[in-house]
Structure formats: C-alpha cells, structure tokens
Amino acid sequence: MTGRTTREPDSYAFTGEIAQFETSAPVDTLIDGERTDFDS
C-alpha cells in the first residue's frame, strides 16, 4: 500500500505479511493491538 495521508488520524487494517514499512514521521504502530517497534 502506498499513499499519502492528511493531518487527520488514519488507520489501515489488512491481513498478510509486512515486507517493508517506512514513514517520514514518528507513528504509533500496532499489530494485533500490540505496539510494535520496527527499529529493533
């Protein structure tokens, strides 16, 4: 999925494997309701 969001809250739900994740600003990322840190 590629796209651009506005200043409004956005969320995406999907089933599958995350092959790559990139953001240009800090974001809270949750998988199955659990906070996930992609930097570790």
mmCIF file of the C-alpha atoms, coordinates in Angstrom:
data_MODEL
# 
_entry.id   MODEL 
# 
loop_
_atom_site.group_PDB 
_atom_site.id 
_atom_site.type_symbol 
_atom_site.label_atom_id 
_atom_site.label_alt_id 
_atom_site.label_comp_id 
_atom_site.label_asym_id 
_atom_site.label_entity_id 
_atom_site.label_seq_id 
_atom_site.pdbx_PDB_ins_code 
_atom_site.Cartn_x 
_atom_site.Cartn_y 
_atom_site.Cartn_z 
_atom_site.occupancy 
_atom_site.B_iso_or_equiv 
_atom_site.pdbx_formal_charge 
_atom_site.auth_seq_id 
_atom_site.auth_comp_id 
_atom_site.auth_asym_id 
_atom_site.auth_atom_id 
_atom_site.pdbx_PDB_model_num 
ATOM 1  C CA . MET A 1 1  ? 0.000  0.000   0.000  1.00 0.00 ? 1  MET A CA 1 
ATOM 2  C CA . THR A 1 2  ? 1.373  3.394   -0.932 1.00 0.00 ? 2  THR A CA 1 
ATOM 3  C CA . GLY A 1 3  ? -0.288 6.672   -0.299 1.00 0.00 ? 3  GLY A CA 1 
ATOM 4  C CA . ARG A 1 4  ? -0.411 9.979   1.439  1.00 0.00 ? 4  ARG A CA 1 
ATOM 5  C CA . THR A 1 5  ? -2.416 10.910  4.490  1.00 0.00 ? 5  THR A CA 1 
ATOM 6  C CA . THR A 1 6  ? -3.758 14.219  5.717  1.00 0.00 ? 6  THR A CA 1 
ATOM 7  C CA . ARG A 1 7  ? -3.466 15.740  9.170  1.00 0.00 ? 7  ARG A CA 1 
ATOM 8  C CA . GLU A 1 8  ? -6.466 13.649  10.226 1.00 0.00 ? 8  GLU A CA 1 
ATOM 9  C CA . PRO A 1 9  ? -5.929 10.295  12.015 1.00 0.00 ? 9  PRO A CA 1 
ATOM 10 C CA . ASP A 1 10 ? -5.582 7.374   9.612  1.00 0.00 ? 10 ASP A CA 1 
ATOM 11 C CA . SER A 1 11 ? -5.579 3.643   10.181 1.00 0.00 ? 11 SER A CA 1 
ATOM 12 C CA . TYR A 1 12 ? -5.252 0.633   7.909  1.00 0.00 ? 12 TYR A CA 1 
ATOM 13 C CA . ALA A 1 13 ? -6.270 -2.946  8.563  1.00 0.00 ? 13 ALA A CA 1 
ATOM 14 C CA . PHE A 1 14 ? -5.151 -5.844  6.397  1.00 0.00 ? 14 PHE A CA 1 
ATOM 15 C CA . THR A 1 15 ? -4.224 -9.500  6.524  1.00 0.00 ? 15 THR A CA 1 
ATOM 16 C CA . GLY A 1 16 ? -0.793 -10.580 5.345  1.00 0.00 ? 16 GLY A CA 1 
ATOM 17 C CA . GLU A 1 17 ? 2.922  -10.257 5.907  1.00 0.00 ? 17 GLU A CA 1 
ATOM 18 C CA . ILE A 1 18 ? 4.630  -6.895  6.328  1.00 0.00 ? 18 ILE A CA 1 
ATOM 19 C CA . ALA A 1 19 ? 7.550  -6.964  3.903  1.00 0.00 ? 19 ALA A CA 1 
ATOM 20 C CA . GLN A 1 20 ? 8.549  -3.301  4.268  1.00 0.00 ? 20 GLN A CA 1 
ATOM 21 C CA . PHE A 1 21 ? 7.449  -0.401  6.441  1.00 0.00 ? 21 PHE A CA 1 
ATOM 22 C CA . GLU A 1 22 ? 8.592  3.184   6.058  1.00 0.00 ? 22 GLU A CA 1 
ATOM 23 C CA . THR A 1 23 ? 7.429  6.527   7.440  1.00 0.00 ? 23 THR A CA 1 
ATOM 24 C CA . SER A 1 24 ? 8.725  10.076  7.257  1.00 0.00 ? 24 SER A CA 1 
ATOM 25 C CA . ALA A 1 25 ? 7.413  10.976  10.731 1.00 0.00 ? 25 ALA A CA 1 
ATOM 26 C CA . PRO A 1 26 ? 7.022  9.224   14.084 1.00 0.00 ? 26 PRO A CA 1 
ATOM 27 C CA . VAL A 1 27 ? 3.955  6.977   14.188 1.00 0.00 ? 27 VAL A CA 1 
ATOM 28 C CA . ASP A 1 28 ? 2.376  4.538   16.630 1.00 0.00 ? 28 ASP A CA 1 
ATOM 29 C CA . THR A 1 29 ? 2.302  1.107   15.000 1.00 0.00 ? 29 THR A CA 1 
ATOM 30 C CA . LEU A 1 30 ? 0.204  -1.728  16.402 1.00 0.00 ? 30 LEU A CA 1 
ATOM 31 C CA . ILE A 1 31 ? -0.083 -5.334  15.254 1.00 0.00 ? 31 ILE A CA 1 
ATOM 32 C CA . ASP A 1 32 ? -2.987 -7.280  16.761 1.00 0.00 ? 32 ASP A CA 1 
ATOM 33 C CA . GLY A 1 33 ? -3.393 -4.453  19.284 1.00 0.00 ? 33 GLY A CA 1 
ATOM 34 C CA . GLU A 1 34 ? 0.233  -4.670  20.467 1.00 0.00 ? 34 GLU A CA 1 
ATOM 35 C CA . ARG A 1 35 ? 2.645  -1.760  19.983 1.00 0.00 ? 35 ARG A CA 1 
ATOM 36 C CA . THR A 1 36 ? 5.387  -2.745  17.519 1.00 0.00 ? 36 THR A CA 1 
ATOM 37 C CA . ASP A 1 37 ? 8.849  -1.204  17.180 1.00 0.00 ? 37 ASP A CA 1 
ATOM 38 C CA . PHE A 1 38 ? 10.203 -1.759  13.671 1.00 0.00 ? 38 PHE A CA 1 
ATOM 39 C CA . ASP A 1 39 ? 13.601 -0.266  14.606 1.00 0.00 ? 39 ASP A CA 1 
ATOM 40 C CA . SER A 1 40 ? 14.556 -3.243  16.763 1.00 0.00 ? 40 SER A CA 1 
# 
